[in-house]
Coordinates of C-alpha atoms in Angstrom, one line a residue:
M1 CA 122.4 47.6 91.0
P2 CA 125.4 46.2 92.7
D3 CA 126.1 42.6 92.4
S4 CA 125.7 42.5 96.1
D5 CA 121.9 43.6 96.1
I6 CA 121.1 41.2 93.5
P7 CA 119.3 38.0 95.4
S8 CA 121.0 34.7 95.0
P9 CA 119.1 31.9 92.7
T10 CA 117.6 29.1 94.3
H11 CA 118.4 26.0 93.0
F12 CA 116.3 22.9 92.8
E13 CA 117.2 19.4 91.3
H14 CA 114.3 17.1 90.3
S15 CA 114.8 13.5 89.1
F16 CA 112.1 11.5 87.2
E17 CA 113.6 8.1 86.3
D18 CA 116.8 8.5 83.8
Q19 CA 116.3 12.5 83.5
R20 CA 117.4 15.1 85.5
I21 CA 115.8 18.7 85.5
V22 CA 117.4 21.5 87.0
T23 CA 115.2 24.5 87.7
L24 CA 116.7 27.9 88.8
R25 CA 114.4 30.3 90.8
I26 CA 115.7 34.0 90.7
P27 CA 113.6 36.2 92.9
L28 CA 113.0 39.9 91.3
P29 CA 114.5 42.7 93.3
T30 CA 111.8 44.7 94.8
A31 CA 112.0 48.8 94.7
P32 CA 112.5 50.3 98.0
F33 CA 109.3 51.9 99.5
S34 CA 109.0 55.8 99.2
A35 CA 106.5 57.4 101.1
L36 CA 104.4 60.2 99.3
P37 CA 105.2 63.5 100.4
P38 CA 103.0 65.4 102.6
L39 CA 100.9 68.2 101.3
S40 CA 101.0 71.7 102.3
L41 CA 98.0 73.2 103.7
D42 CA 97.4 75.2 100.4
E43 CA 97.5 72.1 98.4
A44 CA 95.3 70.1 100.8
E45 CA 92.8 73.1 100.9
E46 CA 92.6 73.0 97.3
C47 CA 92.4 69.3 97.0
I48 CA 89.3 69.0 99.0
I49 CA 87.4 71.6 97.2
A50 CA 88.4 70.3 93.8
A51 CA 86.7 67.2 95.1
M52 CA 83.7 69.1 96.2
H53 CA 83.2 70.0 93.1
S54 CA 84.3 67.6 90.8
G55 CA 84.4 64.3 92.6
T56 CA 88.0 63.9 92.0
T57 CA 89.5 62.1 94.8
N58 CA 93.2 61.7 94.6
N59 CA 94.9 62.7 97.7
L60 CA 91.6 63.3 99.4
R61 CA 92.5 61.6 102.5
R62 CA 95.9 62.8 102.7
A63 CA 94.3 66.5 102.4
F64 CA 91.9 65.8 105.1
D65 CA 94.8 64.6 107.2
T66 CA 96.8 67.7 106.5
V67 CA 94.0 69.9 107.3
H68 CA 93.4 68.6 110.8
E69 CA 97.1 69.9 111.5
D70 CA 95.8 73.5 111.1
A71 CA 94.4 75.5 114.2
G72 CA 91.0 75.0 112.6
V73 CA 91.1 77.9 109.7
A74 CA 91.6 75.2 106.8
F75 CA 88.6 73.3 108.1
R76 CA 86.4 76.3 108.2
N77 CA 87.4 77.2 104.9
V78 CA 86.4 74.0 103.7
L79 CA 83.0 74.3 105.5
E80 CA 82.4 77.5 104.4
A81 CA 83.2 76.5 100.7
A82 CA 80.7 73.7 100.9
M83 CA 78.1 76.1 101.8
R84 CA 78.5 78.2 98.8
C85 CA 78.7 74.9 96.7
E86 CA 75.3 74.3 95.1
R87 CA 75.5 70.6 94.7
V88 CA 78.2 68.9 96.4
S89 CA 80.0 65.4 94.9
E90 CA 79.2 62.2 96.6
D91 CA 82.7 61.3 97.1
F92 CA 83.1 64.6 99.4
R93 CA 80.0 64.3 101.0
E94 CA 81.2 60.6 102.2
A95 CA 84.7 61.8 103.2
L96 CA 83.5 64.7 105.0
H97 CA 80.9 62.5 106.8
L98 CA 84.0 59.7 107.8
D99 CA 86.1 62.3 108.9
W100 CA 83.8 63.6 111.2
T101 CA 83.0 60.4 112.4
E102 CA 86.6 59.9 113.2
R103 CA 87.7 63.3 114.4
G104 CA 84.7 65.3 114.7
F105 CA 85.4 66.1 118.6
R106 CA 88.9 67.9 117.8
L107 CA 87.2 69.7 114.8
R108 CA 84.4 71.2 117.0
A109 CA 87.1 72.2 119.5
K110 CA 89.3 74.1 117.1
I111 CA 86.7 75.9 115.1
Q112 CA 84.1 76.6 118.2
D113 CA 81.4 77.4 115.9
D114 CA 78.9 75.0 116.1
D115 CA 76.5 77.4 114.2
L116 CA 78.8 77.2 111.1
I117 CA 79.1 73.3 111.2
I118 CA 75.3 72.7 111.4
R119 CA 74.6 75.1 108.7
A120 CA 77.3 73.3 106.7
F121 CA 76.1 70.0 107.3
R122 CA 72.8 70.7 106.7
Q123 CA 73.8 72.0 103.1
V124 CA 76.1 69.1 102.7
F125 CA 74.2 65.9 104.0
P126 CA 71.0 64.4 102.6
P127 CA 68.0 65.4 104.6
Y128 CA 67.3 63.1 107.6
N129 CA 64.0 61.1 106.7
G130 CA 63.3 59.0 109.5
G131 CA 61.2 59.1 112.5
K132 CA 61.4 60.9 116.0
L133 CA 64.2 59.4 118.2
V134 CA 65.6 58.8 121.4
L135 CA 69.1 60.1 121.7
Y136 CA 72.0 59.1 124.3
R137 CA 75.4 61.1 124.4
G138 CA 78.2 60.8 126.9
E139 CA 79.1 64.2 128.0
R140 CA 81.7 66.3 130.1
A141 CA 80.1 68.1 133.0
D142 CA 82.1 71.4 132.4
E143 CA 80.5 71.6 128.3
L144 CA 77.2 70.8 129.7
E145 CA 77.1 73.7 132.4
A146 CA 78.4 76.0 129.8
G147 CA 75.4 75.2 127.4
R148 CA 78.1 73.6 124.8
I149 CA 76.2 70.2 124.1
G150 CA 77.8 68.6 121.3
L151 CA 76.4 67.3 118.1
N152 CA 77.1 63.4 118.1
W153 CA 74.6 61.5 119.7
S154 CA 73.4 57.8 119.4
T155 CA 70.5 55.7 119.6
D156 CA 72.5 53.0 121.9
R157 CA 72.5 53.9 125.5
E158 CA 75.5 51.6 125.9
V159 CA 77.7 53.8 123.3
A160 CA 77.2 56.8 125.3
M161 CA 77.6 55.4 128.7
R162 CA 81.2 54.2 127.1
F163 CA 81.9 57.6 126.6
A164 CA 80.6 59.1 129.7
R165 CA 82.3 57.0 132.0
G166 CA 85.2 56.8 129.9
L167 CA 86.9 59.7 127.8
C168 CA 84.6 62.4 129.4
T169 CA 86.3 61.6 132.6
T170 CA 89.6 62.3 131.5
Y171 CA 89.3 66.2 131.4
G172 CA 89.3 67.0 135.1
C173 CA 85.4 67.1 135.4
D174 CA 82.7 64.5 135.7
G175 CA 81.3 62.6 132.8
V176 CA 77.5 62.8 132.1
L177 CA 74.9 60.4 130.5
L178 CA 72.5 62.3 128.7
V179 CA 69.4 61.4 127.2
A180 CA 66.8 63.4 124.8
T181 CA 63.9 63.5 122.4
A182 CA 64.9 64.4 118.9
E183 CA 62.3 65.6 116.4
P184 CA 63.2 64.6 112.7
S185 CA 63.7 68.4 112.3
A186 CA 66.6 68.2 114.8
I187 CA 68.1 65.3 113.2
I188 CA 70.9 66.3 110.5
T189 CA 71.9 63.1 109.3
G190 CA 72.1 59.6 110.3
P191 CA 75.2 57.1 110.9
N192 CA 77.1 56.5 108.0
Y193 CA 78.4 52.9 107.3
H194 CA 81.9 53.3 109.2
S195 CA 79.6 54.5 112.7
A196 CA 76.8 52.0 111.9
D197 CA 78.7 48.8 110.9
H198 CA 82.1 49.2 111.5
L199 CA 82.4 51.3 114.8
R200 CA 78.7 50.5 116.1
E201 CA 78.0 53.4 117.5
M202 CA 75.1 54.3 115.6
E203 CA 76.1 57.8 115.7
H204 CA 73.2 60.7 114.5
V205 CA 74.7 64.2 113.6
V206 CA 72.0 66.7 115.4
D207 CA 71.4 70.5 116.3
P208 CA 71.4 70.1 120.0
K209 CA 69.5 73.4 120.6
M210 CA 66.6 71.5 119.0
L211 CA 66.6 68.8 121.0
V212 CA 63.4 68.5 123.8
E213 CA 63.1 66.4 126.8
L214 CA 66.7 66.8 127.7
S215 CA 67.7 65.1 131.0
E216 CA 71.0 63.7 132.7
V217 CA 70.6 60.3 133.6
E218 CA 74.1 59.7 135.3
R219 CA 77.6 60.8 136.5
F220 CA 80.6 59.6 136.8
P221 CA 83.7 61.2 138.6
P222 CA 86.8 62.4 137.0
S223 CA 89.6 59.5 136.4
T224 CA 92.6 59.8 138.1

């Protein structure tokens, strides 16, 4: 390294009666940070599927990030591979659940195949073993009227209300607060740590076709 890049030493003097001690502190140079190169789409798929079988987690988060840049084909391939896997690793299960919690609405919009998502999630996630629940969801009016009710529901009415009057009103249509009863067989999985303890959304993934006593509680006009 050139001399100009070497940090200057810091000079300290300490006096103890008749003795003088000189201390030199020379900071060590730090190596410049270099970001990891992005994974290709094929590399990302291979990484996720490898983690699915063996639990190898190297680059797993980066792999999911890369898959999200795709139009939905790569994530569909991941779900189809998961359905063929007799037993997925716990690391893959947790990573998939976290990814769905953070970006599920985008994935669902890209894939446009709720049946595939539901079948794959029932294969990957451990069965729900709780009781019947009353659940709430903030939904877009156009999705409700088209019969495309979403999979993510909360036991917390205020959480669903926040989505109904917020995000759902930004698509040029009303936001709708829904309530429904979910029998245990309708619930695919309960909240993961990120949803329950970090976001505090208490998100349950359900098969919306199996919900009963579904009703509209309140509507909110589109935001301007």
